[in-house]
Amino acid sequence: MTEALYPPATREMAQKRRELAPAAEAAFNAFGKAVFAEGALPAKTKQIIAVAIAHVTQCPYCIKGHTKAALRAGATGEELMEAIWVAAEMRAGGAYAHAALMIDALAEDEKNDRTR
């Protein structure tokens, strides 16, 4: 029998979180309801965004939960996968863009080598 990397989300786990920090749990739940409510962005769009971000933050609980919420809101598998590809490109783009820091450090090192 293999052991799961992450424990399954259970009612008992949720209850334990509530018991350990009830005020913070209530505030977090209220915040989530406000964030995912219909607004300038439709709830479906917000859930698609959440699925994409969950892949970047690599939260398995968020991936599962927001995928289910997105499907309930009317998202399709194609929309979710496309959003995940956008998130992947943005994450890769961040690494590519930060290469500027390495290039700057190389230039600084080369400048220091010339002045030694």
N, CA and C atoms as an extended XYZ file, in Angstrom:
348
Properties=species:S:1:pos:R:3:atomname:S:1:resname:S:1:resid:I:1 pbc="F F F"
N         0.845       -1.182        0.000 N   MET     1
C         0.000        0.000        0.000 CA  MET     1
C         0.887        1.241        0.000 C   MET     1
N         0.584        2.181       -0.902 N   THR     2
C         1.380        3.406       -0.963 CA  THR     2
C         0.762        4.481       -0.085 C   THR     2
N         1.626        5.300        0.441 N   GLU     3
C         1.181        6.402        1.291 CA  GLU     3
C         1.045        7.657        0.433 C   GLU     3
N        -0.068        8.347        0.556 N   ALA     4
C        -0.302        9.556       -0.225 CA  ALA     4
C         0.643       10.667        0.225 C   ALA     4
N         1.063       11.474       -0.727 N   LEU     5
C         1.940       12.602       -0.424 CA  LEU     5
C         1.205       13.631        0.442 C   LEU     5
N        -0.066       13.864        0.125 N   TYR     6
C        -0.885       14.801        0.877 CA  TYR     6
C        -2.047       14.047        1.506 C   TYR     6
N        -2.376       14.365        2.742 N   PRO     7
C        -3.542       13.697        3.330 CA  PRO     7
C        -4.811       14.169        2.634 C   PRO     7
N        -5.794       13.308        2.527 N   PRO     8
C        -7.043       13.742        1.888 CA  PRO     8
C        -7.736       14.810        2.727 C   PRO     8
N        -8.394       15.718        2.047 N   ALA     9
C        -9.183       16.742        2.744 CA  ALA     9
C       -10.427       16.053        3.297 C   ALA     9
N       -10.616       16.152        4.588 N   THR    10
C       -11.755       15.493        5.230 CA  THR    10
C       -12.525       16.484        6.076 C   THR    10
N       -13.733       16.102        6.451 N   ARG    11
C       -14.532       16.931        7.359 CA  ARG    11
C       -13.821       17.075        8.696 C   ARG    11
N       -13.163       16.013        9.129 N   GLU    12
C       -12.441       16.059       10.404 CA  GLU    12
C       -11.298       17.075       10.355 C   GLU    12
N       -10.609       17.120        9.229 N   MET    13
C        -9.515       18.078        9.081 CA  MET    13
C       -10.062       19.506        9.110 C   MET    13
N       -11.165       19.733        8.409 N   ALA    14
C       -11.777       21.064        8.401 CA  ALA    14
C       -12.244       21.451        9.803 C   ALA    14
N       -12.822       20.508       10.514 N   GLN    15
C       -13.289       20.769       11.880 CA  GLN    15
C       -12.108       21.118       12.791 C   GLN    15
N       -10.990       20.426       12.629 N   LYS    16
C        -9.813       20.692       13.449 CA  LYS    16
C        -9.283       22.097       13.192 C   LYS    16
N        -9.272       22.521       11.923 N   ARG    17
C        -8.838       23.893       11.610 CA  ARG    17
C        -9.747       24.904       12.292 C   ARG    17
N       -11.069       24.652       12.221 N   ARG    18
C       -12.027       25.556       12.889 CA  ARG    18
C       -11.784       25.613       14.383 C   ARG    18
N       -11.532       24.455       14.992 N   GLU    19
C       -11.297       24.408       16.444 CA  GLU    19
C       -10.029       25.146       16.840 C   GLU    19
N        -8.991       25.022       16.031 N   LEU    20
C        -7.697       25.613       16.375 CA  LEU    20
C        -7.657       27.130       16.185 C   LEU    20
N        -8.433       27.652       15.246 N   ALA    21
C        -8.413       29.102       14.985 CA  ALA    21
C        -9.767       29.528       14.418 C   ALA    21
N       -10.804       29.521       15.238 N   PRO    22
C       -12.159       29.786       14.729 CA  PRO    22
C       -12.339       31.168       14.110 C   PRO    22
N       -11.771       32.191       14.692 N   ALA    23
C       -11.947       33.542       14.143 CA  ALA    23
C       -11.259       33.685       12.793 C   ALA    23
N       -10.047       33.182       12.706 N   ALA    24
C        -9.318       33.260       11.438 CA  ALA    24
C       -10.023       32.433       10.362 C   ALA    24
N       -10.525       31.262       10.742 N   GLU    25
C       -11.255       30.403        9.805 CA  GLU    25
C       -12.493       31.122        9.281 C   GLU    25
N       -13.245       31.743       10.160 N   ALA    26
C       -14.449       32.463        9.749 CA  ALA    26
C       -14.112       33.639        8.835 C   ALA    26
N       -13.062       34.362        9.178 N   ALA    27
C       -12.649       35.504        8.358 CA  ALA    27
C       -12.182       35.048        6.980 C   ALA    27
N       -11.435       33.957        6.946 N   PHE    28
C       -10.938       33.431        5.674 CA  PHE    28
C       -12.109       32.987        4.798 C   PHE    28
N       -13.085       32.305        5.392 N   ASN    29
C       -14.257       31.861        4.638 CA  ASN    29
C       -15.055       33.042        4.108 C   ASN    29
N       -15.234       34.071        4.924 N   ALA    30
C       -15.967       35.261        4.480 CA  ALA    30
C       -15.214       35.958        3.345 C   ALA    30
N       -13.900       36.032        3.466 N   PHE    31
C       -13.072       36.637        2.420 CA  PHE    31
C       -13.231       35.866        1.107 C   PHE    31
N       -13.149       34.539        1.184 N   GLY    32
C       -13.306       33.712       -0.009 CA  GLY    32
C       -14.656       33.914       -0.674 C   GLY    32
N       -15.714       33.991        0.117 N   LYS    33
C       -17.052       34.217       -0.452 CA  LYS    33
C       -17.117       35.561       -1.155 C   LYS    33
N       -16.522       36.582       -0.557 N   ALA    34
C       -16.526       37.913       -1.171 CA  ALA    34
C       -15.721       37.918       -2.467 C   ALA    34
N       -14.562       37.293       -2.446 N   VAL    35
C       -13.684       37.284       -3.613 CA  VAL    35
C       -14.323       36.553       -4.789 C   VAL    35
N       -14.976       35.432       -4.524 N   PHE    36
C       -15.506       34.609       -5.609 CA  PHE    36
C       -16.948       34.936       -5.974 C   PHE    36
N       -17.533       35.967       -5.367 N   ALA    37
C       -18.891       36.383       -5.714 CA  ALA    37
C       -18.898       37.045       -7.093 C   ALA    37
N       -20.059       37.033       -7.733 N   GLU    38
C       -20.219       37.752       -9.000 CA  GLU    38
C       -19.829       39.213       -8.782 C   GLU    38
N       -19.141       39.778       -9.728 N   GLY    39
C       -18.720       41.167       -9.628 CA  GLY    39
C       -18.350       41.677      -11.002 C   GLY    39
N       -17.323       42.483      -11.091 N   ALA    40
C       -16.853       42.955      -12.395 CA  ALA    40
C       -16.439       41.764      -13.259 C   ALA    40
N       -15.936       40.717      -12.598 N   LEU    41
C       -15.646       39.451      -13.281 CA  LEU    41
C       -16.719       38.446      -12.890 C   LEU    41
N       -17.198       37.663      -13.851 N   PRO    42
C       -18.157       36.613      -13.512 CA  PRO    42
C       -17.509       35.552      -12.619 C   PRO    42
N       -18.312       34.901      -11.792 N   ALA    43
C       -17.807       33.860      -10.889 CA  ALA    43
C       -17.080       32.767      -11.669 C   ALA    43
N       -17.573       32.412      -12.840 N   LYS    44
C       -16.918       31.387      -13.667 CA  LYS    44
C       -15.491       31.808      -14.003 C   LYS    44
N       -15.315       33.047      -14.414 N   THR    45
C       -13.978       33.548      -14.763 CA  THR    45
C       -13.062       33.518      -13.548 C   THR    45
N       -13.592       33.911      -12.403 N   LYS    46
C       -12.790       33.899      -11.183 CA  LYS    46
C       -12.330       32.490      -10.843 C   LYS    46
N       -13.199       31.509      -11.032 N   GLN    47
C       -12.812       30.128      -10.733 CA  GLN    47
C       -11.790       29.609      -11.740 C   GLN    47
N       -11.905       30.004      -12.991 N   ILE    48
C       -10.904       29.610      -13.992 CA  ILE    48
C        -9.548       30.208      -13.614 C   ILE    48
N        -9.545       31.477      -13.207 N   ILE    49
C        -8.304       32.117      -12.755 CA  ILE    49
C        -7.740       31.349      -11.554 C   ILE    49
N        -8.600       30.985      -10.626 N   ALA    50
C        -8.149       30.264       -9.424 CA  ALA    50
C        -7.508       28.932       -9.785 C   ALA    50
N        -8.069       28.226      -10.751 N   VAL    51
C        -7.477       26.943      -11.170 CA  VAL    51
C        -6.081       27.182      -11.746 C   VAL    51
N        -5.949       28.201      -12.573 N   ALA    52
C        -4.640       28.504      -13.167 CA  ALA    52
C        -3.623       28.873      -12.093 C   ALA    52
N        -4.015       29.724      -11.164 N   ILE    53
C        -3.104       30.135      -10.097 CA  ILE    53
C        -2.752       28.951       -9.196 C   ILE    53
N        -3.719       28.095       -8.929 N   ALA    54
C        -3.463       26.927       -8.086 CA  ALA    54
C        -2.375       26.039       -8.694 C   ALA    54
N        -2.303       26.005      -10.011 N   HIS    55
C        -1.242       25.224      -10.650 CA  HIS    55
C         0.121       25.890      -10.470 C   HIS    55
N         0.150       27.214      -10.464 N   VAL    56
C         1.416       27.922      -10.241 CA  VAL    56
C         1.852       27.789       -8.786 C   VAL    56
N         0.903       27.902       -7.857 N   THR    57
C         1.247       27.769       -6.441 CA  THR    57
C         1.375       26.305       -6.024 C   THR    57
N         0.966       25.415       -6.906 N   GLN    58
C         1.089       23.967       -6.725 CA  GLN    58
C         0.373       23.463       -5.470 C   GLN    58
N        -0.846       23.952       -5.275 N   CYS    59
C        -1.663       23.511       -4.143 CA  CYS    59
C        -2.640       22.446       -4.632 C   CYS    59
N        -2.423       21.189       -4.284 N   PRO    60
C        -3.312       20.138       -4.785 CA  PRO    60
C        -4.745       20.292       -4.298 C   PRO    60
N        -4.929       20.790       -3.093 N   TYR    61
C        -6.278       20.993       -2.571 CA  TYR    61
C        -6.998       22.085       -3.364 C   TYR    61
N        -6.287       23.162       -3.661 N   CYS    62
C        -6.865       24.257       -4.441 CA  CYS    62
C        -7.174       23.808       -5.869 C   CYS    62
N        -6.280       23.025       -6.453 N   ILE    63
C        -6.513       22.536       -7.812 CA  ILE    63
C        -7.821       21.751       -7.858 C   ILE    63
N        -7.980       20.810       -6.948 N   LYS    64
C        -9.195       19.990       -6.945 CA  LYS    64
C       -10.430       20.817       -6.620 C   LYS    64
N       -10.364       21.590       -5.560 N   GLY    65
C       -11.525       22.350       -5.126 CA  GLY    65
C       -11.979       23.381       -6.139 C   GLY    65
N       -11.039       24.131       -6.697 N   HIS    66
C       -11.415       25.167       -7.652 CA  HIS    66
C       -11.772       24.593       -9.015 C   HIS    66
N       -11.206       23.438       -9.371 N   THR    67
C       -11.643       22.770      -10.609 CA  THR    67
C       -13.115       22.392      -10.483 C   THR    67
N       -13.489       21.803       -9.359 N   LYS    68
C       -14.894       21.428       -9.142 CA  LYS    68
C       -15.792       22.673       -9.146 C   LYS    68
N       -15.340       23.744       -8.477 N   ALA    69
C       -16.129       24.973       -8.438 CA  ALA    69
C       -16.250       25.590       -9.830 C   ALA    69
N       -15.174       25.547      -10.606 N   ALA    70
C       -15.205       26.097      -11.964 CA  ALA    70
C       -16.181       25.311      -12.837 C   ALA    70
N       -16.165       24.002      -12.719 N   LEU    71
C       -17.095       23.185      -13.502 CA  LEU    71
C       -18.536       23.478      -13.107 C   LEU    71
N       -18.784       23.628      -11.795 N   ARG    72
C       -20.135       23.983      -11.332 CA  ARG    72
C       -20.566       25.345      -11.869 C   ARG    72
N       -19.595       26.241      -12.054 N   ALA    73
C       -19.890       27.586      -12.564 CA  ALA    73
C       -20.029       27.608      -14.084 C   ALA    73
N       -19.809       26.458      -14.724 N   GLY    74
C       -19.998       26.370      -16.168 CA  GLY    74
C       -18.741       26.322      -17.000 C   GLY    74
N       -17.579       26.265      -16.382 N   ALA    75
C       -16.326       26.184      -17.138 CA  ALA    75
C       -16.213       24.821      -17.815 C   ALA    75
N       -15.504       24.792      -18.917 N   THR    76
C       -15.251       23.538      -19.624 CA  THR    76
C       -13.819       23.088      -19.373 C   THR    76
N       -13.560       21.837      -19.644 N   GLY    77
C       -12.196       21.323      -19.544 CA  GLY    77
C       -11.241       22.077      -20.448 C   GLY    77
N       -11.718       22.448      -21.621 N   GLU    78
C       -10.879       23.191      -22.565 CA  GLU    78
C       -10.516       24.561      -22.001 C   GLU    78
N       -11.485       25.246      -21.384 N   GLU    79
C       -11.201       26.555      -20.784 CA  GLU    79
C       -10.187       26.421      -19.658 C   GLU    79
N       -10.351       25.399      -18.835 N   LEU    80
C        -9.427       25.203      -17.714 CA  LEU    80
C        -8.018       24.894      -18.207 C   LEU    80
N        -7.895       24.018      -19.209 N   MET    81
C        -6.563       23.673      -19.705 CA  MET    81
C        -5.902       24.879      -20.357 C   MET    81
N        -6.680       25.672      -21.085 N   GLU    82
C        -6.107       26.870      -21.702 CA  GLU    82
C        -5.618       27.844      -20.635 C   GLU    82
N        -6.375       27.993      -19.565 N   ALA    83
C        -5.955       28.868      -18.468 CA  ALA    83
C        -4.684       28.351      -17.810 C   ALA    83
N        -4.577       27.034      -17.671 N   ILE    84
C        -3.365       26.444      -17.091 CA  ILE    84
C        -2.167       26.716      -17.991 C   ILE    84
N        -2.355       26.650      -19.307 N   TRP    85
C        -1.253       26.957      -20.228 CA  TRP    85
C        -0.850       28.430      -20.105 C   TRP    85
N        -1.815       29.320      -19.918 N   VAL    86
C        -1.486       30.737      -19.712 CA  VAL    86
C        -0.644       30.888      -18.446 C   VAL    86
N        -1.065       30.218      -17.363 N   ALA    87
C        -0.321       30.287      -16.103 CA  ALA    87
C         1.090       29.731      -16.277 C   ALA    87
N         1.213       28.635      -17.012 N   ALA    88
C         2.534       28.028      -17.239 CA  ALA    88
C         3.445       28.979      -18.015 C   ALA    88
N         2.883       29.638      -19.025 N   GLU    89
C         3.681       30.576      -19.809 CA  GLU    89
C         4.118       31.764      -18.965 C   GLU    89
N         3.203       32.249      -18.126 N   MET    90
C         3.542       33.382      -17.269 CA  MET    90
C         4.618       32.999      -16.262 C   MET    90
N         4.525       31.800      -15.708 N   ARG    91
C         5.533       31.333      -14.750 CA  ARG    91
C         6.894       31.198      -15.447 C   ARG    91
N         6.880       30.620      -16.637 N   ALA    92
C         8.127       30.490      -17.402 CA  ALA    92
C         8.650       31.861      -17.796 C   ALA    92
N         7.743       32.758      -18.145 N   GLY    93
C         8.137       34.114      -18.515 CA  GLY    93
C         8.835       34.836      -17.379 C   GLY    93
N         8.395       34.558      -16.142 N   GLY    94
C         9.044       35.170      -14.989 CA  GLY    94
C        10.492       34.732      -14.870 C   GLY    94
N        10.727       33.449      -15.082 N   ALA    95
C        12.105       32.946      -15.028 CA  ALA    95
C        12.932       33.566      -16.154 C   ALA    95
N        12.367       33.638      -17.343 N   TYR    96
C        13.059       34.228      -18.490 CA  TYR    96
C        13.363       35.703      -18.227 C   TYR    96
N        12.380       36.442      -17.726 N   ALA    97
C        12.573       37.872      -17.476 CA  ALA    97
C        13.630       38.108      -16.405 C   ALA    97
N        13.651       37.244      -15.388 N   HIS    98
C        14.627       37.414      -14.316 CA  HIS    98
C        16.048       37.082      -14.758 C   HIS    98
N        16.193       36.532      -15.954 N   ALA    99
C        17.540       36.330      -16.503 CA  ALA    99
C        18.262       37.666      -16.614 C   ALA    99
N        17.511       38.751      -16.650 N   ALA   100
C        18.124       40.087      -16.683 CA  ALA   100
C        19.007       40.315      -15.463 C   ALA   100
N        18.618       39.761      -14.323 N   LEU   101
C        19.440       39.885      -13.114 CA  LEU   101
C        20.767       39.152      -13.287 C   LEU   101
N        20.707       37.959      -13.878 N   MET   102
C        21.935       37.194      -14.120 CA  MET   102
C        22.824       37.922      -15.117 C   MET   102
N        22.228       38.451      -16.188 N   ILE   103
C        23.000       39.168      -17.206 CA  ILE   103
C        23.650       40.406      -16.606 C   ILE   103
N        22.915       41.097      -15.742 N   ASP   104
C        23.465       42.269      -15.063 CA  ASP   104
C        24.633       41.866      -14.167 C   ASP   104
N        24.495       40.754      -13.441 N   ALA   105
C        25.580       40.283      -12.576 CA  ALA   105
C        26.796       39.876      -13.407 C   ALA   105
N        26.561       39.240      -14.562 N   LEU   106
C        27.676       38.886      -15.449 CA  LEU   106
C        28.418       40.137      -15.907 C   LEU   106
N        27.653       41.140      -16.313 N   ALA   107
C        28.269       42.390      -16.783 CA  ALA   107
C        29.070       43.053      -15.671 C   ALA   107
N        28.526       43.037      -14.472 N   GLU   108
C        29.222       43.617      -13.326 CA  GLU   108
C        30.520       42.852      -13.050 C   GLU   108
N        30.454       41.529      -13.114 N   ASP   109
C        31.639       40.701      -12.882 CA  ASP   109
C        32.688       40.956      -13.957 C   ASP   109
N        32.244       41.044      -15.215 N   GLU   110
C        33.186       41.318      -16.312 CA  GLU   110
C        33.821       42.692      -16.143 C   GLU   110
N        33.045       43.671      -15.710 N   LYS   111
C        33.561       45.025      -15.471 CA  LYS   111
C        34.602       44.986      -14.358 C   LYS   111
N        34.316       44.243      -13.286 N   ASN   112
C        35.267       44.125      -12.168 CA  ASN   112
C        36.542       43.419      -12.614 C   ASN   112
N        36.408       42.414      -13.473 N   ASP   113
C        37.591       41.695      -13.985 CA  ASP   113
C        38.477       42.638      -14.787 C   ASP   113
N        37.865       43.563      -15.548 N   ARG   114
C        38.641       44.495      -16.377 CA  ARG   114
C        39.371       45.528      -15.524 C   ARG   114
N        38.832       45.822      -14.338 N   THR   115
C        39.441       46.859      -13.509 CA  THR   115
C        40.431       46.273      -12.499 C   THR   115
N        40.580       44.974      -12.468 N   ARG   116
C        41.529       44.347      -11.524 CA  ARG   116
C        42.909       44.341      -12.051 C   ARG   116
